[in-house]
mmCIF file of C-alpha atoms in Angstrom:
data_model
loop_
_atom_site.group_PDB
_atom_site.id
_atom_site.type_symbol
_atom_site.label_atom_id
_atom_site.label_comp_id
_atom_site.label_asym_id
_atom_site.label_seq_id
_atom_site.Cartn_x
_atom_site.Cartn_y
_atom_site.Cartn_z
ATOM 1 C CA UNK A 2 147.731 147.891 97.297
ATOM 2 C CA UNK A 3 151.359 146.729 97.187
ATOM 3 C CA UNK A 4 153.326 148.403 94.360
ATOM 4 C CA UNK A 5 155.140 146.190 91.884
ATOM 5 C CA UNK A 6 158.552 147.473 92.918
ATOM 6 C CA UNK A 7 158.419 146.789 96.645
ATOM 7 C CA UNK A 8 162.030 147.902 97.239
ATOM 8 C CA UNK A 9 161.349 151.375 95.851
ATOM 9 C CA UNK A 10 158.077 151.587 97.757
ATOM 10 C CA UNK A 11 159.742 150.625 101.034
ATOM 11 C CA UNK A 12 162.471 153.221 100.523
ATOM 12 C CA UNK A 13 159.977 155.966 99.724
ATOM 13 C CA UNK A 14 157.782 155.069 102.685
ATOM 14 C CA UNK A 15 160.665 155.333 105.111
ATOM 15 C CA UNK A 16 161.805 158.570 103.431
ATOM 16 C CA UNK A 17 158.590 160.324 104.477
ATOM 17 C CA UNK A 18 160.460 161.393 107.605
ATOM 18 C CA UNK A 19 163.588 162.643 105.842
ATOM 19 C CA UNK A 20 162.589 166.289 106.235
ATOM 20 C CA UNK A 21 162.290 165.788 109.990
ATOM 21 C CA UNK A 22 165.981 165.026 110.373
ATOM 22 C CA UNK A 23 166.911 168.591 109.406
ATOM 23 C CA UNK A 24 164.910 169.829 112.400
ATOM 24 C CA UNK A 25 166.754 167.548 114.805
ATOM 25 C CA UNK A 26 168.847 170.340 116.305
ATOM 26 C CA UNK A 27 165.834 172.463 117.169
ATOM 27 C CA UNK A 28 166.250 172.927 120.934
ATOM 28 C CA UNK A 29 163.468 175.460 121.447
ATOM 29 C CA UNK A 30 161.212 173.639 123.900
ATOM 30 C CA UNK A 31 159.092 176.691 124.685
ATOM 31 C CA UNK A 32 156.803 176.158 121.702
ATOM 32 C CA UNK A 33 153.637 174.336 122.763
ATOM 33 C CA UNK A 34 152.494 171.211 120.981
ATOM 34 C CA UNK A 35 149.215 171.508 119.110
ATOM 35 C CA UNK A 36 146.752 168.741 118.460
ATOM 36 C CA UNK A 37 146.129 168.400 114.743
ATOM 37 C CA UNK A 38 149.603 169.725 113.954
ATOM 38 C CA UNK A 39 152.209 168.060 116.145
ATOM 39 C CA UNK A 40 150.109 165.032 117.004
ATOM 40 C CA UNK A 41 146.791 163.518 115.976
ATOM 41 C CA UNK A 42 143.940 162.047 117.960
ATOM 42 C CA UNK A 43 143.043 158.425 117.149
ATOM 43 C CA UNK A 44 139.303 157.977 116.883
ATOM 44 C CA UNK A 45 138.066 155.699 118.193
ATOM 45 C CA UNK A 46 140.805 155.190 120.753
ATOM 46 C CA UNK A 47 142.399 151.739 120.734
ATOM 47 C CA UNK A 48 142.457 149.637 123.895
ATOM 48 C CA UNK A 49 145.962 148.956 125.190
ATOM 49 C CA UNK A 50 147.409 145.953 126.994
ATOM 50 C CA UNK A 51 149.053 148.061 129.691
ATOM 51 C CA UNK A 52 148.299 147.262 133.306
ATOM 52 C CA UNK A 53 145.767 149.489 135.107
ATOM 53 C CA UNK A 54 147.394 152.736 136.123
ATOM 54 C CA UNK A 55 150.075 152.484 133.442
ATOM 55 C CA UNK A 56 150.256 154.515 130.228
ATOM 56 C CA UNK A 57 151.313 152.642 127.098
ATOM 57 C CA UNK A 58 153.772 154.218 124.679
ATOM 58 C CA UNK A 59 154.048 152.151 121.512
ATOM 59 C CA UNK A 60 156.512 152.434 118.631
ATOM 60 C CA UNK A 61 155.683 151.158 115.151
ATOM 61 C CA UNK A 62 158.932 150.363 113.364
ATOM 62 C CA UNK A 63 160.614 148.361 110.609
ATOM 63 C CA UNK A 64 164.132 146.964 110.922
ATOM 64 C CA UNK A 65 164.926 147.994 107.348
ATOM 65 C CA UNK A 66 164.042 151.662 107.895
ATOM 66 C CA UNK A 67 167.087 153.952 108.340
ATOM 67 C CA UNK A 68 164.996 156.452 110.296
ATOM 68 C CA UNK A 69 163.931 153.746 112.743
ATOM 69 C CA UNK A 70 167.600 152.869 113.175
ATOM 70 C CA UNK A 71 168.445 156.523 113.825
ATOM 71 C CA UNK A 72 165.530 156.918 116.234
ATOM 72 C CA UNK A 73 166.650 153.861 118.202
ATOM 73 C CA UNK A 74 169.466 155.713 119.964
ATOM 74 C CA UNK A 75 167.030 158.383 121.141
ATOM 75 C CA UNK A 76 164.541 155.738 122.270
ATOM 76 C CA UNK A 77 167.200 153.819 124.181
ATOM 77 C CA UNK A 78 168.126 156.917 126.158
ATOM 78 C CA UNK A 79 164.470 157.801 126.700
ATOM 79 C CA UNK A 80 163.762 154.283 128.012
ATOM 80 C CA UNK A 81 166.320 154.847 130.756
ATOM 81 C CA UNK A 82 164.906 158.262 131.680
ATOM 82 C CA UNK A 83 161.178 157.995 130.941
ATOM 83 C CA UNK A 84 158.691 159.024 133.641
ATOM 84 C CA UNK A 85 157.442 156.255 135.928
ATOM 85 C CA UNK A 86 154.191 154.577 135.034
ATOM 86 C CA UNK A 87 154.950 154.274 131.324
ATOM 87 C CA UNK A 88 154.889 150.882 129.626
ATOM 88 C CA UNK A 89 156.921 150.919 126.413
ATOM 89 C CA UNK A 90 156.014 148.505 123.618
ATOM 90 C CA UNK A 91 157.473 147.916 120.162
ATOM 91 C CA UNK A 92 155.350 146.652 117.297
ATOM 92 C CA UNK A 93 156.890 145.759 113.932
ATOM 93 C CA UNK A 94 154.707 147.343 111.267
ATOM 94 C CA UNK A 95 153.970 145.509 108.034
ATOM 95 C CA UNK A 96 153.133 148.380 105.677
ATOM 96 C CA UNK A 97 154.572 146.427 102.767
ATOM 97 C CA UNK A 98 154.787 142.711 102.060
ATOM 98 C CA UNK A 99 158.593 142.869 101.976
ATOM 99 C CA UNK A 100 158.576 143.943 105.649
ATOM 100 C CA UNK A 101 156.934 140.719 106.779
ATOM 101 C CA UNK A 102 160.137 138.630 107.300
ATOM 102 C CA UNK A 103 161.522 141.201 109.726
ATOM 103 C CA UNK A 104 158.257 141.327 111.660
ATOM 104 C CA UNK A 105 158.292 137.542 111.919
ATOM 105 C CA UNK A 106 161.898 137.656 113.119
ATOM 106 C CA UNK A 107 160.989 140.149 115.844
ATOM 107 C CA UNK A 108 158.197 137.997 117.229
ATOM 108 C CA UNK A 109 160.221 134.795 116.848
ATOM 109 C CA UNK A 110 163.033 136.301 118.924
ATOM 110 C CA UNK A 111 160.467 137.505 121.429
ATOM 111 C CA UNK A 112 158.990 134.024 121.757
ATOM 112 C CA UNK A 113 162.376 132.425 122.501
ATOM 113 C CA UNK A 114 163.372 135.141 124.974
ATOM 114 C CA UNK A 115 166.102 136.748 122.870
ATOM 115 C CA UNK A 116 164.525 139.991 121.693
ATOM 116 C CA UNK A 117 166.107 142.339 124.252
ATOM 117 C CA UNK A 118 169.609 141.116 123.429
ATOM 118 C CA UNK A 119 169.212 140.796 119.663
ATOM 119 C CA UNK A 120 167.032 143.811 118.838
ATOM 120 C CA UNK A 121 169.934 146.305 118.625
ATOM 121 C CA UNK A 122 172.178 143.752 116.917
ATOM 122 C CA UNK A 123 169.581 143.203 114.193
ATOM 123 C CA UNK A 124 169.528 146.915 113.454
ATOM 124 C CA UNK A 125 173.323 147.056 113.460
ATOM 125 C CA UNK A 126 173.598 144.128 111.071
ATOM 126 C CA UNK A 127 171.338 145.782 108.526
ATOM 127 C CA UNK A 128 172.441 149.414 108.737
ATOM 128 C CA UNK A 129 176.074 149.251 109.817
ATOM 129 C CA UNK A 130 177.309 145.904 108.514
ATOM 130 C CA UNK A 131 175.165 145.982 105.389
ATOM 131 C CA UNK A 132 173.930 142.423 105.795
ATOM 132 C CA UNK A 133 170.930 141.314 103.764
ATOM 133 C CA UNK A 134 168.636 139.614 106.230
ATOM 134 C CA UNK A 135 165.661 139.003 103.971
ATOM 135 C CA UNK A 136 164.614 135.436 104.727
ATOM 136 C CA UNK A 137 164.635 132.881 107.502
ATOM 137 C CA UNK A 138 167.809 131.196 106.184
ATOM 138 C CA UNK A 139 169.946 134.355 106.188
ATOM 139 C CA UNK A 140 168.537 135.458 109.533
ATOM 140 C CA UNK A 141 169.182 132.017 111.077
ATOM 141 C CA UNK A 142 172.832 132.148 109.968
ATOM 142 C CA UNK A 143 173.262 135.620 111.425
ATOM 143 C CA UNK A 144 171.556 134.768 114.711
ATOM 144 C CA UNK A 145 173.517 131.543 115.158
ATOM 145 C CA UNK A 146 176.676 133.675 115.116
ATOM 146 C CA UNK A 147 175.295 135.398 118.196
ATOM 147 C CA UNK A 148 174.495 132.279 120.160
ATOM 148 C CA UNK A 149 170.876 131.793 119.106
ATOM 149 C CA UNK A 150 169.671 128.231 118.501
ATOM 150 C CA UNK A 151 168.962 128.399 114.756
ATOM 151 C CA UNK A 152 166.483 125.524 114.816
ATOM 152 C CA UNK A 153 164.553 127.043 117.714
ATOM 153 C CA UNK A 154 164.417 130.333 115.815
ATOM 154 C CA UNK A 155 163.142 128.681 112.626
ATOM 155 C CA UNK A 156 160.442 126.829 114.519
ATOM 156 C CA UNK A 157 159.355 130.006 116.279
ATOM 157 C CA UNK A 158 159.448 131.951 113.001
ATOM 158 C CA UNK A 159 156.778 129.650 111.540
ATOM 159 C CA UNK A 160 154.792 129.166 114.751
ATOM 160 C CA UNK A 161 151.148 129.909 115.435
ATOM 161 C CA UNK A 162 152.262 132.391 118.077
ATOM 162 C CA UNK A 163 154.125 134.489 115.518
ATOM 163 C CA UNK A 164 151.252 134.289 113.055
ATOM 164 C CA UNK A 165 148.830 135.518 115.717
ATOM 165 C CA UNK A 166 151.106 138.409 116.674
ATOM 166 C CA UNK A 167 151.527 139.415 113.032
ATOM 167 C CA UNK A 168 147.768 139.541 112.591
ATOM 168 C CA UNK A 169 147.394 141.599 115.765
ATOM 169 C CA UNK A 170 150.126 144.017 114.667
ATOM 170 C CA UNK A 171 148.499 144.468 111.267
ATOM 171 C CA UNK A 172 145.177 145.231 112.926
ATOM 172 C CA UNK A 173 146.808 147.829 115.189
ATOM 173 C CA UNK A 174 148.424 149.576 112.217
ATOM 174 C CA UNK A 175 145.003 149.916 110.608
ATOM 175 C CA UNK A 176 143.370 151.129 113.812
ATOM 176 C CA UNK A 177 146.112 153.692 114.381
ATOM 177 C CA UNK A 178 145.875 154.819 110.719
ATOM 178 C CA UNK A 179 149.672 154.784 110.581
ATOM 179 C CA UNK A 180 151.255 155.548 107.209
ATOM 180 C CA UNK A 181 154.970 155.621 107.965
ATOM 181 C CA UNK A 182 157.608 154.510 110.452
ATOM 182 C CA UNK A 183 158.741 155.269 113.040
ATOM 183 C CA UNK A 184 155.372 156.288 114.443
ATOM 184 C CA UNK A 185 154.693 156.597 118.156
ATOM 185 C CA UNK A 186 151.294 155.970 119.764
ATOM 186 C CA UNK A 187 150.471 157.244 123.258
ATOM 187 C CA UNK A 188 147.925 155.224 125.235
ATOM 188 C CA UNK A 189 146.066 154.186 122.101
ATOM 189 C CA UNK A 190 144.779 157.776 121.748
ATOM 190 C CA UNK A 191 147.441 159.907 120.087
ATOM 191 C CA UNK A 192 149.716 159.393 117.071
ATOM 192 C CA UNK A 193 152.817 161.345 116.124
ATOM 193 C CA UNK A 194 156.019 161.135 114.125
ATOM 194 C CA UNK A 195 159.294 163.048 114.052
ATOM 195 C CA UNK A 196 157.968 164.899 111.027
ATOM 196 C CA UNK A 197 154.900 166.011 112.973
ATOM 197 C CA UNK A 198 156.688 166.924 116.191
ATOM 198 C CA UNK A 199 159.765 168.584 114.684
ATOM 199 C CA UNK A 200 162.502 166.000 115.219
ATOM 200 C CA UNK A 201 163.295 163.003 117.374
ATOM 201 C CA UNK A 202 164.000 164.969 120.561
ATOM 202 C CA UNK A 203 160.791 166.946 120.188
ATOM 203 C CA UNK A 204 158.821 163.771 119.510
ATOM 204 C CA UNK A 205 159.925 162.276 122.807
ATOM 205 C CA UNK A 206 159.205 165.517 124.657
ATOM 206 C CA UNK A 207 155.705 165.340 123.217
ATOM 207 C CA UNK A 208 155.393 161.696 124.236
ATOM 208 C CA UNK A 209 156.308 162.570 127.824
ATOM 209 C CA UNK A 210 153.789 165.415 127.942
ATOM 210 C CA UNK A 211 150.957 163.302 126.575
ATOM 211 C CA UNK A 212 151.835 160.348 128.796
ATOM 212 C CA UNK A 213 151.865 162.511 131.922
ATOM 213 C CA UNK A 214 148.602 164.080 130.808
ATOM 214 C CA UNK A 215 147.064 160.617 130.398
ATOM 215 C CA UNK A 216 148.332 159.619 133.839
ATOM 216 C CA UNK A 217 146.800 162.744 135.363
ATOM 217 C CA UNK A 218 150.168 163.763 136.770
ATOM 218 C CA UNK A 219 150.023 167.297 135.401
ATOM 219 C CA UNK A 220 147.614 169.598 133.655
ATOM 220 C CA UNK A 221 147.510 169.308 129.860
ATOM 221 C CA UNK A 222 150.637 170.942 128.487
ATOM 222 C CA UNK A 223 149.478 171.136 124.891
ATOM 223 C CA UNK A 224 147.483 173.664 122.908
ATOM 224 C CA UNK A 225 144.614 171.799 121.275
ATOM 225 C CA UNK A 226 143.191 172.707 117.909
ATOM 226 C CA UNK A 227 140.757 169.825 117.671
ATOM 227 C CA UNK A 228 137.872 169.065 119.965
ATOM 228 C CA UNK A 229 137.843 165.835 121.976
ATOM 229 C CA UNK A 230 135.722 163.013 120.654
#
């Protein structure tokens, strides 16, 4: 159920990971990751759209979340260094009705081939420049300043393609049982957050271990507390 004060709800939902930031400088990588503590098994597992032989790593995010913005710099570096055979996917989560415009913007930019260029700029506009990009009009003005055809964006924003992707994203959030952002899903089987893993660096170390495990590249590097399904 959506609370009456959606702004407060959105802020509190993002703040679930606030305690994880204090652990960011934890560089002890000798501690093993434990299932049920540092990450959680998704049951039943969710089918991915990755090509055969590839492991999907998926991030659930919201442009308005300050923790997603902070995590982005870690993700960008990880994307350049991630092990081969990993397919990385972003999915804008709609955990609150007020998040819907940003999810639509993401898929609209994707449909017109501008998401790679504009994704970081959208984050910057919200969290560095303090711009209020809450509707299609304000977002069109902002994007036109960066060379995006405003009319093409508006048409894409209201397209059947975007509506279909929004519905698919909402279904994935339910299947993953995600409750906050950023949340990372490995191969449709495992879910973790910075709060679970002990910080952003640790989260990505965990992602690499689980992805390699799924690819069969190395023996499981985690200590499991829960039994497989």
